[in-house]
Tab-separated table of C-alpha atoms and ligand atoms in Angstrom:
chain	number	residue	atom	x	y	z
A	1468	MET	CA	0.000	0.000	0.000
A	1469	LEU	CA	2.175	2.833	-1.305
A	1470	SER	CA	0.637	6.273	-1.031
A	1471	TYR	CA	1.316	9.188	-3.333
A	1472	HIS	CA	2.856	12.373	-2.052
A	1473	PRO	CA	3.248	15.368	-4.336
A	1474	PRO	CA	6.884	16.375	-4.909
A	1475	MET	CA	8.293	18.693	-2.258
A	1476	GLU	CA	11.276	20.933	-2.538
A	1477	LEU	CA	14.444	18.984	-1.787
A	1478	THR	CA	16.850	20.087	0.936
A	1479	ARG	CA	20.547	19.604	0.242
A	1480	ILE	CA	23.018	19.599	3.116
A	1481	GLY	CA	26.791	19.347	2.699
A	1482	VAL	CA	28.979	17.254	4.997
A	1483	THR	CA	32.741	17.583	5.247
A	1484	ALA	CA	34.785	14.409	5.691
A	1485	ALA	CA	38.489	13.627	5.406
A	1486	ALA	CA	37.760	11.266	2.518
A	1487	GLY	CA	35.762	13.940	0.661
A	1488	ALA	CA	32.654	16.074	1.056
A	1489	TYR	CA	29.259	14.545	0.395
A	1490	SER	CA	25.647	15.667	0.100
A	1491	VAL	CA	22.591	14.663	2.063
A	1492	ILE	CA	19.450	15.132	-0.028
A	1493	ILE	CA	16.158	15.195	1.853
A	1494	GLY	CA	12.526	15.497	0.823
A	1495	GLY	CA	9.511	13.904	-0.844
A	1496	GLY	CA	10.615	12.734	-4.294
A	1497	ALA	CA	14.313	12.520	-3.394
A	1498	ILE	CA	14.332	8.849	-4.438
A	1499	GLU	CA	13.301	9.831	-7.967
A	1500	SER	CA	16.477	11.862	-8.202
A	1501	LEU	CA	18.715	9.018	-6.965
A	1502	PRO	CA	20.005	7.863	-10.397
A	1503	ALA	CA	20.710	11.451	-11.473
A	1504	GLU	CA	22.448	12.201	-8.166
A	1505	LEU	CA	24.539	9.026	-8.448
A	1506	ASN	CA	25.561	10.008	-11.964
A	1507	ALA	CA	26.278	13.607	-10.984
A	1508	ALA	CA	28.512	12.445	-8.118
A	1509	GLY	CA	30.355	10.044	-10.430
A	1510	LEU	CA	29.151	7.051	-8.436
A	1511	GLY	CA	29.412	4.168	-10.840
A	1512	PRO	CA	29.718	2.499	-13.213
A	1513	ARG	CA	28.631	-0.511	-11.143
A	1514	ARG	CA	26.179	-0.121	-8.290
A	1515	ILE	CA	25.232	-3.029	-6.066
A	1516	ILE	CA	22.230	-2.613	-3.826
A	1517	VAL	CA	22.378	-4.073	-0.325
A	1518	SER	CA	18.996	-4.127	1.375
A	1519	SER	CA	16.819	-6.245	3.615
A	1520	LYS	CA	14.246	-8.763	2.471
A	1521	ARG	CA	11.484	-6.772	4.131
A	1522	VAL	CA	12.505	-3.384	2.764
A	1523	TRP	CA	12.988	-4.783	-0.733
A	1524	LYS	CA	9.589	-6.437	-0.720
A	1525	LEU	CA	7.959	-3.147	0.284
A	1526	HIS	CA	9.987	-0.697	-1.768
A	1527	GLY	CA	12.204	-2.610	-4.221
A	1528	LYS	CA	10.378	-1.384	-7.274
A	1529	ARG	CA	11.164	2.205	-6.377
A	1530	PHE	CA	14.875	1.410	-6.694
A	1531	ARG	CA	15.227	-0.852	-9.699
A	1532	HIS	CA	16.340	2.153	-11.770
A	1533	ALA	CA	19.192	2.860	-9.332
A	1534	THR	CA	21.123	-0.374	-9.792
A	1535	THR	CA	23.221	-1.835	-12.563
A	1536	GLU	CA	22.762	-5.409	-11.293
A	1537	ARG	CA	19.836	-7.701	-11.951
A	1538	VAL	CA	19.514	-8.832	-8.335
A	1539	PRO	CA	20.141	-6.943	-5.117
A	1540	VAL	CA	22.003	-8.415	-2.143
A	1541	LEU	CA	19.307	-9.082	0.464
A	1542	VAL	CA	20.127	-9.895	4.073
A	1543	ASP	CA	18.195	-10.022	7.348
A	1544	ASP	CA	17.979	-6.816	9.341
A	1545	GLY	CA	16.968	-6.106	12.938
A	1546	GLU	CA	19.493	-5.655	15.706
A	1547	ARG	CA	20.242	-9.329	16.317
A	1548	HIS	CA	21.408	-9.721	12.699
A	1549	LYS	CA	23.854	-6.829	12.963
A	1550	ASN	CA	26.895	-9.058	13.261
A	1551	LEU	CA	29.902	-10.353	11.356
A	1552	VAL	CA	27.947	-13.323	9.973
A	1553	THR	CA	25.643	-10.969	8.061
A	1554	VAL	CA	28.575	-8.804	6.953
A	1555	GLY	CA	30.193	-12.019	5.656
A	1556	LYS	CA	27.117	-12.630	3.485
A	1557	VAL	CA	27.515	-9.194	1.920
A	1558	HIS	CA	31.240	-9.849	1.359
A	1559	ASP	CA	30.388	-13.199	-0.273
A	1560	ALA	CA	27.973	-11.493	-2.658
A	1561	LEU	CA	30.516	-8.789	-3.542
A	1562	VAL	CA	33.193	-11.406	-4.259
A	1563	LYS	CA	30.818	-13.560	-6.327
A	1564	SER	CA	29.766	-10.609	-8.441
A	1565	ASN	CA	33.401	-9.605	-9.040
A	1566	ALA	CA	32.874	-6.180	-7.504
A	1567	ASP	CA	35.979	-4.058	-8.000
A	1568	ARG	CA	37.292	-0.854	-6.468
A	1569	SER	CA	35.036	1.294	-8.641
A	1570	THR	CA	31.888	-0.574	-7.546
A	1571	VAL	CA	29.510	1.364	-5.305
A	1572	VAL	CA	27.414	-0.240	-2.565
A	1573	VAL	CA	23.979	1.367	-2.318
A	1574	ALA	CA	22.642	0.561	1.157
A	1575	ILE	CA	18.842	0.767	1.273
A	1576	GLY	CA	17.300	0.155	4.671
A	1577	GLY	CA	17.292	1.092	8.317
A	1578	GLY	CA	20.267	1.728	10.547
A	1579	VAL	CA	21.149	-1.948	10.704
A	1580	ILE	CA	21.478	-2.287	6.917
A	1581	GLY	CA	23.362	1.027	6.779
A	1582	ASP	CA	25.814	0.039	9.507
A	1583	LEU	CA	26.520	-3.443	8.204
A	1584	ALA	CA	26.565	-2.624	4.479
A	1585	GLY	CA	28.757	0.374	5.292
A	1586	PHE	CA	31.137	-1.874	7.199
A	1587	ALA	CA	31.159	-4.432	4.369
A	1588	ALA	CA	32.014	-1.591	1.953
A	1589	ALA	CA	34.684	-0.272	4.334
A	1590	THR	CA	36.422	-3.639	4.484
A	1591	TYR	CA	35.914	-5.070	0.956
A	1592	LEU	CA	39.098	-4.488	-1.095
A	1593	ARG	CA	40.217	-2.185	1.770
A	1594	GLY	CA	37.308	0.109	1.093
A	1595	ILE	CA	34.828	0.799	-1.700
A	1596	ARG	CA	32.310	3.617	-1.831
A	1597	VAL	CA	28.918	3.438	-0.162
A	1598	VAL	CA	25.719	5.439	-0.651
A	1599	HIS	CA	23.022	5.443	2.017
A	1600	VAL	CA	19.309	5.476	1.287
A	1601	PRO	CA	17.828	5.352	4.798
A	1602	THR	CA	14.322	3.895	5.066
A	1603	THR	CA	13.597	4.265	8.792
A	1604	LEU	CA	13.108	7.535	10.620
A	1605	LEU	CA	16.038	6.660	12.857
A	1606	ALA	CA	18.333	6.112	9.896
A	1607	GLN	CA	17.143	9.300	8.198
A	1608	VAL	CA	17.716	11.524	11.229
A	1609	ASP	CA	20.891	9.902	12.424
A	1610	SER	CA	22.677	6.765	11.285
A	1611	ALA	CA	22.987	7.453	7.545
A	1612	ILE	CA	25.169	10.503	8.181
A	1613	GLY	CA	28.621	10.634	9.699
A	1614	GLY	CA	30.334	7.479	8.493
A	1615	LYS	CA	30.118	5.290	11.576
A	1616	THR	CA	29.801	1.720	10.344
A	1617	GLY	CA	30.008	-1.550	12.195
A	1618	VAL	CA	28.382	-4.439	13.951
A	1619	ASN	CA	27.697	-5.729	17.443
A	1620	HIS	CA	29.707	-8.228	19.455
A	1621	PRO	CA	27.694	-10.538	21.731
A	1622	LEU	CA	29.265	-8.701	24.679
A	1623	GLY	CA	28.888	-5.150	23.468
A	1624	LYS	CA	27.171	-2.889	21.014
A	1625	ASN	CA	28.981	-1.634	17.877
A	1626	LEU	CA	32.327	-2.910	19.173
A	1627	ILE	CA	33.537	-3.895	15.694
A	1628	GLY	CA	33.535	-1.199	13.058
A	1629	SER	CA	35.215	1.602	11.226
A	1630	PHE	CA	34.676	5.188	10.127
A	1631	HIS	CA	33.725	5.030	6.465
A	1632	PRO	CA	31.765	8.087	5.310
A	1633	PRO	CA	29.220	7.680	2.534
A	1634	SER	CA	29.589	9.365	-0.852
A	1635	LEU	CA	25.921	10.406	-0.897
A	1636	VAL	CA	22.841	10.158	1.324
A	1637	VAL	CA	19.292	10.325	-0.054
A	1638	ALA	CA	16.450	10.469	2.497
A	1639	ASP	CA	12.879	10.442	1.215
A	1640	PRO	CA	10.032	10.441	3.768
A	1641	VAL	CA	7.797	8.571	1.304
A	1642	VAL	CA	9.343	5.243	2.356
A	1643	LEU	CA	8.389	5.891	5.976
A	1644	ASP	CA	4.728	5.236	5.079
A	1645	THR	CA	5.209	1.516	5.564
A	1646	LEU	CA	7.202	1.783	8.777
A	1647	PRO	CA	5.497	0.046	11.711
A	1648	ARG	CA	4.369	2.470	14.390
A	1649	ARG	CA	6.886	1.148	16.901
A	1650	GLU	CA	9.817	1.623	14.495
A	1651	PHE	CA	8.684	5.156	13.733
A	1652	ARG	CA	8.479	5.972	17.438
A	1653	ALA	CA	11.963	4.541	17.927
A	1654	GLY	CA	13.267	7.202	15.536
A	1655	LEU	CA	11.489	9.941	17.479
A	1656	TYR	CA	13.638	9.254	20.554
A	1657	GLU	CA	16.693	10.255	18.497
A	1658	VAL	CA	14.825	13.439	17.539
A	1659	VAL	CA	14.355	14.107	21.271
A	1660	LYS	CA	18.114	13.635	21.615
A	1661	TYR	CA	18.803	16.396	19.056
A	1662	GLY	CA	16.309	18.604	20.879
A	1663	VAL	CA	18.101	18.155	24.204
A	1664	ILE	CA	21.655	18.494	22.917
A	1665	SER	CA	21.237	21.208	20.321
A	1666	ASP	CA	17.847	22.494	19.153
A	1667	PRO	CA	15.060	22.834	21.760
A	1668	SER	CA	12.579	23.875	19.058
A	1669	LEU	CA	12.503	20.187	18.084
A	1670	LEU	CA	11.133	19.393	21.537
A	1671	ASP	CA	8.419	22.028	21.109
A	1672	ARG	CA	7.584	20.753	17.642
A	1673	LEU	CA	7.312	17.172	18.882
A	1674	ARG	CA	4.945	18.191	21.621
A	1675	THR	CA	2.734	20.428	19.508
A	1676	SER	CA	2.693	18.514	16.196
A	1677	LEU	CA	2.884	14.913	17.381
A	1678	PRO	CA	-0.385	13.801	15.697
A	1679	ALA	CA	0.791	15.054	12.260
A	1680	ILE	CA	4.241	13.595	12.824
A	1681	VAL	CA	3.019	10.126	13.811
A	1682	ALA	CA	0.582	10.253	10.879
A	1683	HIS	CA	3.779	10.493	8.757
A	1684	GLU	CA	2.585	13.706	7.112
A	1685	PRO	CA	5.552	14.633	4.904
A	1686	ALA	CA	5.046	18.334	5.615
A	1687	ALA	CA	5.517	17.592	9.328
A	1688	VAL	CA	8.207	14.917	9.015
A	1689	ALA	CA	10.535	16.324	6.332
A	1690	PRO	CA	11.423	19.519	8.271
A	1691	ILE	CA	12.242	17.434	11.349
A	1692	VAL	CA	14.454	15.121	9.320
A	1693	ALA	CA	16.163	18.130	7.746
A	1694	ALA	CA	16.693	19.852	11.122
A	1695	CYS	CA	18.246	16.713	12.636
A	1696	CYS	CA	20.409	16.113	9.560
A	1697	ARG	CA	21.678	19.694	9.741
A	1698	ILE	CA	22.728	19.234	13.359
A	1699	LYS	CA	24.385	15.908	12.643
A	1700	ALA	CA	26.091	17.264	9.509
A	1701	ASP	CA	27.516	20.222	11.450
A	1702	VAL	CA	28.735	18.039	14.297
A	1703	VAL	CA	30.403	15.338	12.190
A	1704	SER	CA	31.885	17.914	9.810
A	1705	ALA	CA	33.590	19.534	12.814
A	1706	ASP	CA	34.636	16.284	14.512
A	1707	GLU	CA	34.469	13.295	12.207
A	1708	ARG	CA	36.286	10.858	14.489
A	1709	GLU	CA	34.651	11.737	17.809
A	1710	SER	CA	37.605	13.319	19.521
A	1711	GLY	CA	35.432	16.016	21.115
A	1712	LEU	CA	32.213	17.640	19.892
A	1713	ARG	CA	30.789	14.475	18.294
A	1714	ARG	CA	30.498	12.948	21.761
A	1715	ILE	CA	27.335	14.996	22.282
A	1716	LEU	CA	25.598	12.644	19.838
A	1717	ASN	CA	26.116	9.898	22.402
A	1718	PHE	CA	23.709	11.552	24.824
A	1719	GLY	CA	21.603	8.698	26.236
A	1720	HIS	CA	23.671	6.061	24.464
A	1721	THR	CA	25.839	4.814	27.350
A	1722	VAL	CA	22.943	3.269	29.234
A	1723	GLY	CA	21.013	2.732	25.977
A	1724	HIS	CA	23.713	0.561	24.377
A	1725	ALA	CA	24.185	-1.348	27.633
A	1726	LEU	CA	20.452	-2.117	27.832
A	1727	GLU	CA	20.568	-3.465	24.273
A	1728	ALA	CA	23.586	-5.691	25.009
A	1729	ALA	CA	22.174	-6.854	28.361
A	1730	THR	CA	19.027	-8.083	26.600
A	1731	LYS	CA	20.975	-9.691	23.728
A	1732	TYR	CA	19.710	-7.137	21.172
A	1733	ARG	CA	16.243	-8.699	21.259
A	1734	ARG	CA	14.084	-6.546	23.475
A	1735	PHE	CA	14.613	-2.933	22.532
A	1736	ARG	CA	14.568	-1.003	19.340
A	1737	HIS	CA	17.745	1.084	19.413
A	1738	GLY	CA	15.760	4.300	19.797
A	1739	GLU	CA	13.769	2.870	22.702
A	1740	ALA	CA	16.969	1.998	24.545
A	1741	VAL	CA	18.163	5.559	23.899
A	1742	GLY	CA	14.851	6.788	25.361
A	1743	TYR	CA	15.712	5.058	28.643
A	1744	GLY	CA	19.340	6.118	28.332
A	1745	MET	CA	18.420	9.791	28.057
A	1746	LEU	CA	16.308	9.564	31.209
A	1747	ALA	CA	19.245	7.916	33.010
A	1748	ALA	CA	21.625	10.639	31.816
A	1749	LEU	CA	19.198	13.356	32.881
A	1750	SER	CA	18.683	11.846	36.313
A	1751	ILE	CA	22.446	11.580	36.870
A	1752	GLY	CA	22.714	15.224	35.800
A	1753	VAL	CA	19.994	16.268	38.229
A	1754	VAL	CA	21.667	14.478	41.157
A	1755	ARG	CA	24.966	16.100	40.170
A	1756	GLY	CA	23.326	19.524	40.063
A	1757	VAL	CA	24.240	20.105	36.381
A	1758	THR	CA	20.796	19.338	34.883
A	1759	PRO	CA	17.758	21.429	35.838
A	1760	PRO	CA	15.045	19.157	37.327
A	1761	ALA	CA	12.534	20.874	35.001
A	1762	LEU	CA	14.412	19.501	31.979
A	1763	TYR	CA	14.300	15.982	33.395
A	1764	GLU	CA	10.555	16.345	33.947
A	1765	GLU	CA	9.993	17.778	30.457
A	1766	ILE	CA	11.817	14.882	28.750
A	1767	GLN	CA	10.258	12.277	31.017
A	1768	SER	CA	6.807	13.531	30.035
A	1769	LEU	CA	7.727	13.732	26.315
A	1770	VAL	CA	9.151	10.198	26.354
A	1771	ALA	CA	5.930	9.003	28.015
A	1772	GLN	CA	3.888	10.866	25.363
A	1773	LEU	CA	5.756	9.078	22.560
A	1774	GLY	CA	4.457	5.739	23.710
A	1775	PRO	CA	5.173	2.725	25.845
A	1776	LEU	CA	8.762	1.537	26.283
A	1777	PRO	CA	9.592	-2.156	26.828
A	1778	ARG	CA	9.797	-3.196	30.468
A	1779	VAL	CA	13.095	-3.048	32.364
A	1780	SER	CA	11.981	-4.353	35.767
A	1781	ASP	CA	13.488	-7.816	35.160
A	1782	ILE	CA	16.882	-6.508	33.965
A	1783	SER	CA	19.632	-6.534	36.566
A	1784	SER	CA	21.676	-3.377	37.041
A	1785	LYS	CA	24.752	-5.585	37.408
A	1786	THR	CA	24.457	-6.853	33.804
A	1787	VAL	CA	23.974	-3.326	32.504
A	1788	LEU	CA	26.962	-2.039	34.492
A	1789	ALA	CA	29.112	-4.854	33.074
A	1790	ALA	CA	28.094	-3.825	29.539
A	1791	ILE	CA	28.888	-0.172	30.315
A	1792	ALA	CA	32.401	-1.188	31.352
A	1793	ARG	CA	32.967	-2.480	27.807
A	1794	ASP	CA	31.597	0.689	26.202
A	1795	LYS	CA	33.666	2.454	23.528
A	1796	LYS	CA	33.117	5.679	25.416
A	1797	VAL	CA	35.492	4.460	28.120
A	1798	VAL	CA	38.746	6.312	27.353
A	1799	ALA	CA	41.841	5.450	29.434
A	1800	GLY	CA	39.597	3.857	32.042
A	1801	LYS	CA	37.273	6.888	32.296
A	1802	LEU	CA	33.733	6.871	31.027
A	1803	HIS	CA	32.870	9.953	28.962
A	1804	PHE	CA	29.306	10.661	29.923
A	1805	VAL	CA	27.240	13.371	28.218
A	1806	ALA	CA	24.961	15.333	30.566
A	1807	ALA	CA	22.500	18.111	29.700
A	1808	THR	CA	23.050	21.492	31.332
A	1809	SER	CA	19.959	23.181	29.841
A	1810	ARG	CA	17.675	22.811	26.806
A	1811	GLY	CA	20.089	22.550	23.877
A	1812	HIS	CA	23.317	22.457	25.874
A	1813	THR	CA	25.500	19.686	27.261
A	1814	THR	CA	28.667	19.005	29.170
A	1815	THR	CA	30.854	15.922	29.364
A	1816	LEU	CA	31.404	14.291	32.745
A	1817	THR	CA	34.468	12.069	33.036
A	1818	ASP	CA	34.054	11.059	36.664
A	1819	VAL	CA	30.639	9.401	36.835
A	1820	SER	CA	30.836	6.627	39.386
A	1821	GLU	CA	29.311	3.171	39.269
A	1822	LYS	CA	27.195	4.162	42.239
A	1823	GLU	CA	25.678	7.117	40.376
A	1824	ILE	CA	24.821	4.911	37.394
A	1825	ARG	CA	23.373	2.268	39.710
A	1826	THR	CA	21.128	4.902	41.303
A	1827	ALA	CA	19.962	6.093	37.865
A	1828	LEU	CA	19.193	2.513	36.809
A	1829	LYS	CA	17.128	2.083	39.950
A	1830	THR	CA	15.213	5.250	39.065
A	1831	LEU	CA	14.449	3.710	35.653
A	1832	GLY	CA	13.045	0.642	37.429
A	1833	LEU	CA	15.815	-1.935	36.927
A	1834	ARG	CA	16.410	-4.493	39.665
A	1835	ALA	CA	19.570	-4.311	41.764
S	428	NAD	P1	16.590	-1.476	11.675
S	428	NAD	O1	17.531	-1.163	10.598
S	428	NAD	O2	16.697	-2.789	12.339
S	428	NAD	O3	15.127	-1.303	11.090
S	428	NAD	C1	14.030	-1.567	11.941
S	428	NAD	C2	12.991	-2.436	11.249
S	428	NAD	O4	12.308	-1.652	10.294
S	428	NAD	C3	13.551	-3.626	10.498
S	428	NAD	O5	12.767	-4.750	10.777
S	428	NAD	C4	13.399	-3.243	9.032
S	428	NAD	O6	13.181	-4.338	8.180
S	428	NAD	C5	12.208	-2.364	9.062
S	428	NAD	N1	12.142	-1.356	8.011
S	428	NAD	C6	13.115	-0.564	7.534
S	428	NAD	N2	12.627	0.322	6.665
S	428	NAD	C7	11.304	0.069	6.568
S	428	NAD	C8	10.248	0.669	5.846
S	428	NAD	N3	10.441	1.742	5.099
S	428	NAD	N4	9.011	0.146	5.984
S	428	NAD	C9	8.792	-0.908	6.802
S	428	NAD	N5	9.747	-1.507	7.530
S	428	NAD	C10	10.995	-1.002	7.411
S	428	NAD	O7	16.651	-0.368	12.845
S	428	NAD	P2	16.871	1.208	12.847
S	428	NAD	O8	16.117	1.679	14.007
S	428	NAD	O9	16.645	1.828	11.534
S	428	NAD	O10	18.423	1.349	13.127
S	428	NAD	C11	18.976	0.987	14.349
S	428	NAD	C12	20.456	0.770	14.174
S	428	NAD	O11	21.096	1.983	13.777
S	428	NAD	C13	21.140	0.310	15.437
S	428	NAD	O12	21.927	-0.821	15.179
S	428	NAD	C14	21.998	1.484	15.837
S	428	NAD	O13	23.156	1.096	16.524
S	428	NAD	C15	22.314	2.091	14.496
S	428	NAD	N6	22.730	3.492	14.563
S	428	NAD	C16	23.864	3.846	13.911
S	428	NAD	C17	24.279	5.152	13.915
S	428	NAD	C18	25.491	5.552	13.118
S	428	NAD	O14	25.920	6.696	13.250
S	428	NAD	N7	26.030	4.680	12.301
S	428	NAD	C19	23.530	6.126	14.596
S	428	NAD	C20	22.361	5.738	15.249
S	428	NAD	C21	21.967	4.409	15.232
S	429	LIG	N1	24.981	8.254	16.741
S	429	LIG	C1	26.229	8.717	17.239
S	429	LIG	C2	27.155	9.224	16.190
S	429	LIG	O1	26.900	9.131	15.014
S	429	LIG	O2	28.210	9.708	16.493
């Protein structure tokens, strides 16, 4: 059931990366321009699509004009398939089709497809180009931009990966029409993140226009996607490899990633785990005296408004703390923890204790 949306004006955002600048093109009808954009960016001659079975079944016909191959590479998506086994399947397909260094991988799917196809592209022949066509809200507002690629290890989230920026990103809200409600909501938690760390007007917009947003009205969704992409583009252009500023994008992710690992990547959508993670970060900030209690209350009520989150009452804090200890954000033994100081502003704490995290987990409802 594909609905028609009249063409909207496309937004084009530039991203700077060490490997070369690239464009993010956003708006209703952006997919129609994919072949022309690929040609204009010199992305060819061969283009191999990597997508998921589900996404291809729903949207494959929109993309047949973007590939030079008869069949796309289709793998399973969902968090529990984001691993080296699935990356190996993409490698196998690239080898079998004699992909060479000029071949371009076109990743069409959610954040899982983007991360694993990006990592396959980063590692095949020591790196071939990748283009992202994100099909979930989460991927459109966040994961398609910035070049982080990789997969999970059973003991920790995204522990295996590389920075491999795309050569082009094309985000069209039309594909979000088929997104299950829960997946759409999962993307909204990342929008809340951008509101807290950078642009409070996103928080206001979420609160006041939620019905139009959850109805996937392109006129309500496209500006949100564009606003988030602008923030992400600015941040990763200034700090591609996360040596400073980019850490703000990890707001809510320390506890979020640990919740995902502690439940073996089966219970939470990534965005849902970030929803809990943001509340944990805010409550630590409040106890520390760096976060205004009013901000905690505002985000708690917005998160509740977005919908139910999976239960956490049966998850032990000990398991989550063990996962946090393996987090990539631990630098020289110190956990870099992003805390909010006001709407749109953050600070990094490097001395958050296990006890403080344990208290925050208790506030979320985890067992000791
Ligand atoms: P996902 O890729 O697993 O997609 C969620 C589900 O939606 C899947 O079942 C998929 O088949 C389905 N789907 C995708 N597009 C659809 C469509 N248009 N219609 C119907 N169904 C569709 O999950 P996600 O939430 O998109 O991405 C989460 C992943 O992104 C996590 O692994 C997270 O770590 C990663 N991530 C990466 C970055 C980065 O910078 N690289 C940033 C944020 C998140
Ligand atoms: N989602 C975190 C980052 O891209 O840096």
